Amino acid sequence: MSDKPTPTAAPKPRGRALLWGGAGALLLMAVVVVLLASGMGTGSPAAPSAQGHPAVEPGINKAASTLLQLDPQSEPLPAAPSLSLTDQAGRHVTLSQYRGRSVVLSFNDDRCEDLCTLLAQDVVAANKDLGANAKDVVFLSVNANPYYPSASAVKEWTDSHGLAADANWVFGTGTPKQLAAAAAAYGVPIELDPKTKSVVHGTELFYIDPAGKEAALGQFGTESASTDLYAHAMAQAAVDLLPNAASIRVAGPSPSAKASQAGASINAAAPVFSLPKLGHPDRTTPLGAFKGKVTVVNFWASSCTACVAEMPAMEQSFKDLGKTANFVGIDVADNPRDASAFAAKFGVTYPLLSDAAGAASGAYQVPGLPFTAVIGPDGTLLVRHPGAMTAEQLEYVLQSVREGGS
């Protein structure tokens, strides 16, 4: 039996319509420079609070619900819209074939270079937390980019983001018409740019129970950079939909209500951290070690395709500006061996730290990789820049900071 997209009349987004795509990075960059020039600051939007009604997931506390931006249904909705796609191995995929298992459904751009890297890292970490229970959970993603609809395109993305070994990761694609129908059926907003063949898409995560009913809606956004916490909460939300949920123990740390992201705002004190040096887990370096000058903090990962272009530019900027500014690179939720090889390939000479759990990237509300923060000599967070930067852009930003009196 194959699934066919369920016709819907004027579908609407089912939750907060957050959009992600490369174009947003350039827009935010322009806004940041304008704000710096005018002496004004802007804060990051606060994460929505947890919903007031009780969750259907018994293992999700208020902190985890807020982290996932979870909007649970008091009762599961009717059957989730059906899908008929082709996965990364060229196999036919339907939603109904996963009956009896919990499904975490996302929409993902197979040319995504920033936020989707974090999603991949969280899926890998979630599977580690699930252990043997991963067989009962499916991470099903639908291609949001109709310009690259081939099975080979989603396979390339899967392989390059470290998900090839995860048997429960399924990246479905189809014709542009099929992909548009899937997004419409789930009310996921997608904006297309035919000139650049790029997309901006919603970040909804749909939690579908073993009966095929939509039990909860979450979001994948700035909170997701806290890899250990987000992955644990996502895994917990998935297994809580299983009939034997009470007997399942999900590994990993549980989110605490004490967690706060307030320090990630422009003109506020930059979140502090103390992280081990990349390749030297016994040697820890705190943010305080980089003081007395403006500090450039660059978040990256070896699985981040945009970081391939940015890393040489960051090294060149360090060579040009290292006497007047501190540089530190933070590898996010990455395999240390892969990260070290990646940095060596590009001849990086500035300090590199390892953020294996995503704690620092979570504190900085990193929306995707790469991401760069600029901190003033007094520890104030001055600039938040998502997306890759060229050496010229970074030099311009640092010049703007100096002219702004920071």
Coordinates of N, CA and C in Angstrom, one line a residue, residues 189-384:
P189 N 5.9 26.4 5.8 CA 6.2 27.4 4.9 C 7.5 27.2 4.2
I190 N 7.6 27.4 2.9 CA 8.8 27.3 2.1 C 8.8 28.4 1.1
E191 N 9.9 29.2 1.1 CA 10.1 30.3 0.1 C 11.2 29.9 -0.9
L192 N 10.9 30.0 -2.2 CA 11.8 29.6 -3.2 C 12.5 30.8 -3.9
D193 N 13.7 30.7 -4.2 CA 14.4 31.7 -5.0 C 15.0 31.0 -6.3
P194 N 14.2 31.1 -7.4 CA 14.7 30.4 -8.6 C 16.0 30.9 -9.2
K195 N 16.4 32.2 -8.8 CA 17.6 32.7 -9.4 C 18.8 32.0 -8.7
T196 N 18.8 31.8 -7.4 CA 19.9 31.2 -6.7 C 19.7 29.7 -6.5
K197 N 18.5 29.2 -6.8 CA 18.1 27.8 -6.5 C 18.2 27.5 -5.0
S198 N 17.8 28.5 -4.2 CA 17.9 28.3 -2.7 C 16.5 28.4 -2.1
V199 N 16.4 27.9 -0.9 CA 15.1 27.9 -0.3 C 15.2 28.4 1.2
V200 N 14.1 28.9 1.7 CA 14.0 29.2 3.1 C 12.8 28.4 3.6
H201 N 13.0 27.7 4.6 CA 11.9 26.8 5.0 C 11.6 26.8 6.5
G202 N 10.4 26.3 6.9 CA 10.0 26.2 8.3 C 10.8 25.2 9.0
T203 N 10.9 25.4 10.4 CA 11.7 24.5 11.2 C 10.9 23.5 12.1
E204 N 9.7 23.3 11.6 CA 8.8 22.4 12.4 C 9.3 21.0 12.6
L205 N 9.1 20.4 13.7 CA 9.4 19.0 13.9 C 8.0 18.4 14.3
F206 N 7.6 17.4 13.6 CA 6.3 16.7 13.9 C 6.6 15.4 14.6
Y207 N 6.0 15.2 15.8 CA 6.2 13.9 16.5 C 4.9 13.1 16.3
I208 N 5.1 12.0 15.6 CA 4.0 11.1 15.1 C 4.1 9.8 15.9
D209 N 2.9 9.4 16.4 CA 2.9 8.2 17.3 C 2.8 7.0 16.5
P210 N 3.0 5.8 17.1 CA 3.0 4.5 16.4 C 1.7 4.2 15.6
A211 N 0.6 4.9 15.9 CA -0.6 4.7 15.2 C -0.7 5.7 14.0
G212 N 0.3 6.5 13.8 CA 0.4 7.3 12.6 C -0.3 8.7 12.9
K213 N -0.6 9.0 14.2 CA -1.3 10.3 14.5 C -0.3 11.3 15.0
E214 N -0.5 12.5 14.6 CA 0.4 13.6 15.1 C 0.1 13.9 16.5
A215 N 1.1 13.7 17.4 CA 0.9 13.9 18.8 C 1.5 15.2 19.3
A216 N 2.5 15.8 18.7 CA 3.0 17.0 19.1 C 3.8 17.7 18.0
L217 N 3.9 19.0 18.2 CA 4.7 19.8 17.2 C 5.8 20.6 17.9
G218 N 7.0 20.5 17.4 CA 8.1 21.2 18.0 C 8.8 22.1 17.0
Q219 N 9.9 22.7 17.4 CA 10.6 23.6 16.5 C 12.1 23.3 16.6
F220 N 12.8 23.5 15.6 CA 14.2 23.3 15.6 C 14.8 24.7 15.3
G221 N 15.5 25.3 16.3 CA 16.0 26.6 16.2 C 17.2 26.9 17.0
T222 N 17.3 28.1 17.6 CA 18.5 28.5 18.3 C 18.8 27.6 19.5
E223 N 17.8 27.1 20.1 CA 18.0 26.3 21.3 C 18.7 24.9 20.9
S224 N 18.6 24.6 19.7 CA 19.0 23.2 19.3 C 20.5 23.1 19.3
A225 N 21.3 24.2 19.4 CA 22.7 24.1 19.4 C 23.2 23.4 20.7
S226 N 22.4 23.3 21.7 CA 22.8 22.6 22.9 C 22.6 21.1 22.7
T227 N 23.6 20.6 21.9 CA 23.4 19.3 21.3 C 23.0 18.2 22.3
D228 N 23.7 18.1 23.4 CA 23.4 17.0 24.4 C 22.0 17.1 25.0
L229 N 21.6 18.4 25.3 CA 20.3 18.6 25.9 C 19.2 18.4 24.9
Y230 N 19.4 19.1 23.7 CA 18.3 19.0 22.7 C 18.1 17.5 22.2
A231 N 19.2 16.9 22.0 CA 19.1 15.5 21.5 C 18.4 14.6 22.5
H232 N 18.8 14.8 23.8 CA 18.2 14.0 24.8 C 16.7 14.2 24.9
A233 N 16.3 15.5 24.8 CA 14.9 15.9 24.9 C 14.1 15.4 23.7
M234 N 14.7 15.5 22.5 CA 14.1 15.0 21.3 C 13.9 13.5 21.3
A235 N 14.9 12.7 21.8 CA 14.8 11.3 22.0 C 13.7 10.9 23.0
Q236 N 13.7 11.7 24.1 CA 12.7 11.4 25.1 C 11.3 11.6 24.6
A237 N 11.1 12.7 23.8 CA 9.8 13.0 23.3 C 9.3 11.9 22.3
A238 N 10.3 11.3 21.6 CA 9.9 10.3 20.6 C 9.5 9.0 21.3
V239 N 10.3 8.6 22.3 CA 10.0 7.3 23.0 C 8.8 7.4 23.9
D240 N 8.5 8.6 24.3 CA 7.3 8.7 25.2 C 6.0 8.4 24.4
L241 N 6.1 8.4 23.1 CA 4.9 8.0 22.3 C 4.8 6.5 22.1
L242 N 5.8 5.7 22.5 CA 5.8 4.3 22.4 C 4.9 3.7 23.5
P243 N 4.3 2.5 23.3 CA 3.4 1.9 24.3 C 4.2 1.4 25.5
N244 N 5.5 1.1 25.4 CA 6.3 0.7 26.5 C 7.2 1.8 27.0
A245 N 6.8 3.0 26.9 CA 7.6 4.2 27.2 C 8.1 4.1 28.7
A246 N 7.2 3.6 29.6 CA 7.6 3.6 31.0 C 8.8 2.8 31.3
S247 N 9.1 1.8 30.4 CA 10.2 0.9 30.7 C 11.4 1.3 30.0
I248 N 11.4 2.4 29.2 CA 12.5 2.8 28.4 C 13.3 3.9 29.2
R249 N 14.6 3.8 29.2 CA 15.5 4.8 29.8 C 16.3 5.4 28.7
V250 N 16.1 6.7 28.5 CA 16.9 7.5 27.5 C 18.1 8.1 28.2
A251 N 19.3 7.8 27.7 CA 20.5 8.3 28.2 C 20.7 9.8 28.0
G252 N 21.7 10.4 28.6 CA 22.0 11.8 28.3 C 21.4 12.7 29.4
P253 N 21.9 13.9 29.4 CA 21.4 14.9 30.4 C 20.0 15.4 30.2
S254 N 19.3 15.6 31.2 CA 17.9 16.2 31.1 C 18.0 17.7 31.2
P255 N 17.3 18.4 30.4 CA 17.3 19.9 30.5 C 16.9 20.4 31.9
S256 N 17.5 21.4 32.4 CA 17.2 22.0 33.7 C 16.5 23.3 33.5
A257 N 15.6 23.6 34.4 CA 14.8 24.8 34.4 C 15.7 26.0 34.7
K258 N 16.9 25.7 35.2 CA 17.9 26.8 35.6 C 18.6 27.3 34.3
A259 N 18.5 26.6 33.2 CA 19.2 27.1 32.0 C 18.7 28.4 31.5
S260 N 19.6 29.3 31.1 CA 19.2 30.7 30.7 C 20.0 31.1 29.5
Q261 N 19.3 31.7 28.5 CA 20.0 32.2 27.3 C 20.1 33.7 27.3
A262 N 19.8 34.4 28.4 CA 19.7 35.8 28.4 C 21.0 36.5 28.0
G263 N 22.2 35.9 28.3 CA 23.4 36.5 28.0 C 23.8 36.5 26.5
A264 N 23.0 35.9 25.7 CA 23.3 35.8 24.2 C 22.8 37.0 23.5
S265 N 22.4 38.1 24.2 CA 21.9 39.3 23.6 C 23.0 40.3 23.3
I266 N 22.8 41.0 22.2 CA 23.7 42.1 21.8 C 23.8 43.1 23.0
N267 N 25.0 43.6 23.2 CA 25.2 44.6 24.3 C 25.1 44.1 25.7
A268 N 24.9 42.7 25.8 CA 24.9 42.1 27.2 C 26.2 41.4 27.4
A269 N 26.5 41.0 28.6 CA 27.7 40.3 28.8 C 27.7 39.0 28.0
A270 N 28.8 38.7 27.3 CA 28.9 37.5 26.5 C 28.9 36.3 27.4
P271 N 28.2 35.2 27.1 CA 28.2 34.0 27.9 C 29.6 33.5 28.0
V272 N 30.0 33.1 29.3 CA 31.3 32.6 29.5 C 31.3 31.1 29.3
F273 N 32.5 30.6 29.0 CA 32.7 29.2 28.8 C 34.1 28.8 29.1
S274 N 34.3 27.5 29.4 CA 35.6 26.9 29.6 C 35.6 25.6 28.9
L275 N 36.4 25.5 27.8 CA 36.3 24.3 27.0 C 37.7 23.7 26.8
P276 N 37.8 22.4 26.5 CA 39.1 21.7 26.3 C 39.6 22.1 24.9
K277 N 40.9 22.2 24.8 CA 41.5 22.4 23.5 C 41.2 21.3 22.6
L278 N 41.0 21.6 21.3 CA 40.7 20.5 20.3 C 41.9 19.6 20.2
G279 N 41.7 18.3 20.5 CA 42.7 17.3 20.4 C 43.5 17.1 21.7
H280 N 43.1 18.0 22.7 CA 43.8 17.9 24.0 C 42.7 18.0 25.1
P281 N 41.9 17.0 25.4 CA 40.8 17.1 26.3 C 41.2 17.4 27.7
D282 N 42.5 17.2 28.1 CA 42.9 17.5 29.4 C 43.4 19.0 29.6
R283 N 43.4 19.7 28.6 CA 43.8 21.1 28.7 C 42.7 22.1 28.4
T284 N 42.2 22.7 29.4 CA 41.0 23.5 29.3 C 41.3 25.0 29.2
T285 N 40.6 25.7 28.4 CA 40.8 27.2 28.2 C 39.5 27.9 28.4
P286 N 39.5 28.9 29.3 CA 38.2 29.7 29.5 C 38.2 30.9 28.6
L287 N 37.0 31.5 28.4 CA 36.9 32.6 27.6 C 37.7 33.8 28.1
G288 N 37.9 33.8 29.5 CA 38.7 34.8 30.1 C 40.1 34.9 29.6
A289 N 40.6 33.8 29.0 CA 42.0 33.8 28.5 C 42.2 34.7 27.3
F290 N 41.0 35.0 26.7 CA 41.1 35.9 25.5 C 40.5 37.3 25.9
K291 N 41.3 38.1 26.5 CA 40.9 39.4 27.0 C 41.9 40.5 26.6
G292 N 41.5 41.7 26.9 CA 42.4 42.8 26.6 C 42.2 43.4 25.1
K293 N 41.6 42.5 24.3 CA 41.3 43.0 22.9 C 40.0 42.5 22.5
V294 N 39.5 42.9 21.3 CA 38.3 42.4 20.8 C 38.5 40.9 20.4
T295 N 37.5 40.1 20.7 CA 37.7 38.6 20.5 C 36.7 38.1 19.5
V296 N 37.2 37.4 18.4 CA 36.4 36.8 17.4 C 36.2 35.4 17.8
V297 N 34.9 34.9 18.0 CA 34.6 33.5 18.4 C 33.9 32.9 17.2
N298 N 34.5 32.0 16.6 CA 33.9 31.3 15.4 C 33.5 29.9 15.7
F299 N 32.2 29.6 15.5 CA 31.7 28.2 15.8 C 31.6 27.5 14.4
W300 N 32.1 26.3 14.4 CA 32.2 25.5 13.1 C 32.1 24.0 13.4
A301 N 32.1 23.2 12.4 CA 32.2 21.8 12.5 C 32.7 21.2 11.2
S302 N 33.4 20.0 11.3 CA 33.9 19.4 10.1 C 32.9 19.0 9.1
S303 N 31.6 18.8 9.6 CA 30.5 18.3 8.7 C 29.8 19.5 8.1
C304 N 30.2 20.7 8.4 CA 29.6 21.9 7.9 C 30.2 22.3 6.5
T305 N 29.4 22.2 5.5 CA 29.9 22.5 4.1 C 30.3 24.0 4.0
A306 N 29.6 24.9 4.6 CA 29.9 26.3 4.5 C 31.2 26.6 5.2
C307 N 31.6 25.8 6.2 CA 32.8 26.1 6.9 C 34.0 25.8 6.0
V308 N 33.9 25.0 5.0 CA 35.0 24.7 4.1 C 35.5 25.9 3.5
A309 N 34.6 26.8 3.1 CA 35.0 28.1 2.4 C 35.4 29.1 3.4
E310 N 34.8 29.1 4.6 CA 35.0 30.1 5.6 C 36.4 29.9 6.4
M311 N 36.7 28.7 6.6 CA 37.9 28.4 7.4 C 39.2 29.1 6.9
P312 N 39.5 29.0 5.6 CA 40.7 29.7 5.1 C 40.6 31.2 5.3
A313 N 39.3 31.7 5.1 CA 39.1 33.2 5.3 C 39.4 33.6 6.7
M314 N 39.0 32.7 7.7 CA 39.2 33.0 9.1 C 40.6 33.0 9.4
E315 N 41.4 32.0 8.9 CA 42.8 32.0 9.1 C 43.5 33.2 8.5
Q316 N 43.1 33.6 7.3 CA 43.7 34.8 6.7 C 43.4 36.0 7.6
S317 N 42.2 36.1 8.1 CA 41.9 37.3 9.0 C 42.7 37.3 10.2
F318 N 43.0 36.1 10.8 CA 43.8 36.0 12.0 C 45.2 36.5 11.6
K319 N 45.8 36.1 10.5 CA 47.1 36.5 10.1 C 47.2 38.0 9.9
D320 N 46.1 38.6 9.4 CA 46.0 40.0 9.1 C 45.7 40.9 10.3
L321 N 44.9 40.3 11.2 CA 44.3 41.1 12.3 C 44.6 40.6 13.7
G322 N 45.4 39.5 13.7 CA 45.7 38.8 15.0 C 46.4 39.7 16.1
K323 N 47.1 40.8 15.6 CA 47.8 41.6 16.6 C 46.8 42.6 17.3
T324 N 45.6 42.8 16.7 CA 44.7 43.7 17.3 C 43.4 43.0 17.8
A325 N 43.3 41.8 17.5 CA 42.1 41.0 17.9 C 42.4 39.6 18.3
N326 N 41.7 39.0 19.2 CA 41.9 37.6 19.6 C 41.0 36.8 18.7
F327 N 41.4 35.6 18.3 CA 40.7 34.7 17.5 C 40.6 33.3 18.2
V328 N 39.4 32.7 18.3 CA 39.2 31.4 18.8 C 38.2 30.7 18.0
G329 N 38.5 29.5 17.6 CA 37.5 28.6 16.9 C 36.9 27.6 17.8
I330 N 35.6 27.4 17.8 CA 34.9 26.4 18.6 C 34.3 25.3 17.7
D331 N 34.8 24.1 17.8 CA 34.3 23.0 17.1 C 33.0 22.4 17.8
V332 N 31.9 22.4 17.2 CA 30.6 22.1 17.8 C 30.2 20.6 17.6
A333 N 30.0 19.9 18.7 CA 29.4 18.5 18.6 C 30.0 17.7 17.5
D334 N 31.3 17.6 17.4 CA 32.0 17.0 16.3 C 32.9 15.8 16.8
N335 N 33.2 15.0 15.8 CA 34.2 13.9 16.1 C 35.6 14.6 16.2
P336 N 36.3 14.6 17.3 CA 37.6 15.3 17.5 C 38.6 14.9 16.4
R337 N 38.6 13.7 16.0 CA 39.6 13.3 15.0 C 39.3 13.9 13.7
D338 N 38.0 14.0 13.3 CA 37.6 14.6 12.0 C 37.8 16.1 12.1
A339 N 37.5 16.7 13.3 CA 37.7 18.1 13.4 C 39.2 18.5 13.3
S340 N 40.0 17.7 14.0 CA 41.5 18.0 13.9 C 42.0 17.9 12.5
A341 N 41.6 16.9 11.8 CA 42.0 16.7 10.4 C 41.5 17.9 9.5
F342 N 40.3 18.3 9.8 CA 39.7 19.4 9.0 C 40.5 20.7 9.2
A343 N 40.8 21.0 10.5 CA 41.6 22.2 10.8 C 43.0 22.1 10.3
A344 N 43.6 21.0 10.3 CA 45.0 20.8 9.8 C 45.0 21.0 8.2
K345 N 43.9 20.5 7.6 CA 43.8 20.7 6.1 C 43.9 22.1 5.7
F346 N 43.3 23.0 6.5 CA 43.3 24.4 6.2 C 44.4 25.2 6.9
G347 N 45.3 24.5 7.6 CA 46.4 25.2 8.2 C 46.0 26.2 9.3
V348 N 45.0 25.9 10.1 CA 44.6 26.8 11.1 C 45.6 27.0 12.2
T349 N 46.0 28.2 12.6 CA 47.0 28.4 13.6 C 46.5 29.1 14.8
Y350 N 45.2 29.6 14.8 CA 44.7 30.3 16.0 C 44.1 29.2 16.9
P351 N 43.9 29.5 18.2 CA 43.4 28.5 19.2 C 42.1 27.9 18.7
L352 N 41.9 26.6 18.9 CA 40.7 25.8 18.7 C 40.3 25.1 19.9
L353 N 39.0 25.2 20.2 CA 38.4 24.5 21.4 C 37.3 23.6 21.0
S354 N 37.0 22.6 21.8 CA 36.1 21.6 21.5 C 34.8 21.7 22.3
D355 N 33.7 21.9 21.7 CA 32.4 22.0 22.4 C 31.6 20.8 22.1
A356 N 32.0 19.7 22.6 CA 31.5 18.3 22.3 C 30.0 18.2 22.6
A357 N 29.5 18.9 23.7 CA 28.2 18.8 24.1 C 27.3 19.9 23.6
G358 N 27.9 20.8 22.9 CA 27.1 22.0 22.4 C 26.7 23.0 23.4
A359 N 27.4 22.9 24.6 CA 27.1 23.8 25.7 C 27.3 25.3 25.4
A360 N 28.5 25.6 24.8 CA 28.8 27.0 24.5 C 28.0 27.5 23.3
S361 N 27.8 26.6 22.3 CA 27.0 27.0 21.1 C 25.5 27.2 21.6
G362 N 25.1 26.4 22.5 CA 23.7 26.6 23.0 C 23.6 27.9 23.8
A363 N 24.6 28.3 24.6 CA 24.6 29.5 25.4 C 24.6 30.7 24.4
Y364 N 25.3 30.6 23.3 CA 25.3 31.7 22.3 C 24.1 31.7 21.4
Q365 N 23.2 30.7 21.6 CA 22.0 30.6 20.7 C 22.4 30.5 19.2
V366 N 23.4 29.7 18.9 CA 23.9 29.5 17.6 C 22.8 29.0 16.7
P367 N 22.4 29.7 15.6 CA 21.2 29.3 14.8 C 21.6 28.3 13.7
G368 N 22.9 28.1 13.5 CA 23.4 27.2 12.5 C 24.9 27.5 12.3
L369 N 25.6 26.6 11.6 CA 27.0 26.7 11.4 C 27.4 27.1 9.9
P370 N 28.4 27.9 9.8 CA 29.2 28.5 10.8 C 28.5 29.7 11.4
F371 N 29.0 30.2 12.5 CA 28.4 31.3 13.3 C 29.6 32.1 13.9
T372 N 29.6 33.4 13.9 CA 30.7 34.2 14.5 C 30.1 35.2 15.4
A373 N 30.7 35.3 16.6 CA 30.4 36.3 17.6 C 31.6 37.1 17.8
V374 N 31.4 38.4 18.0 CA 32.5 39.4 18.3 C 32.2 40.0 19.7
I375 N 33.2 39.8 20.5 CA 33.1 40.2 21.9 C 34.1 41.4 22.2
G376 N 33.6 42.4 22.8 CA 34.5 43.6 23.1 C 35.5 43.3 24.2
P377 N 36.5 44.1 24.4 CA 37.5 43.9 25.4 C 36.9 43.8 26.8
D378 N 35.8 44.4 27.0 CA 35.1 44.4 28.4 C 34.2 43.2 28.6
G379 N 34.2 42.3 27.6 CA 33.3 41.1 27.7 C 31.9 41.3 27.2
T380 N 31.6 42.4 26.5 CA 30.3 42.6 26.0 C 30.1 42.0 24.6
L381 N 29.0 41.3 24.4 CA 28.7 40.7 23.1 C 28.3 41.8 22.1
L382 N 29.1 42.0 21.1 CA 28.8 43.1 20.2 C 28.2 42.7 18.8
V383 N 28.6 41.6 18.3 CA 28.1 41.1 17.0 C 27.7 39.7 17.0
R384 N 26.6 39.3 16.4 CA 26.1 38.0 16.1 C 26.0 37.8 14.6

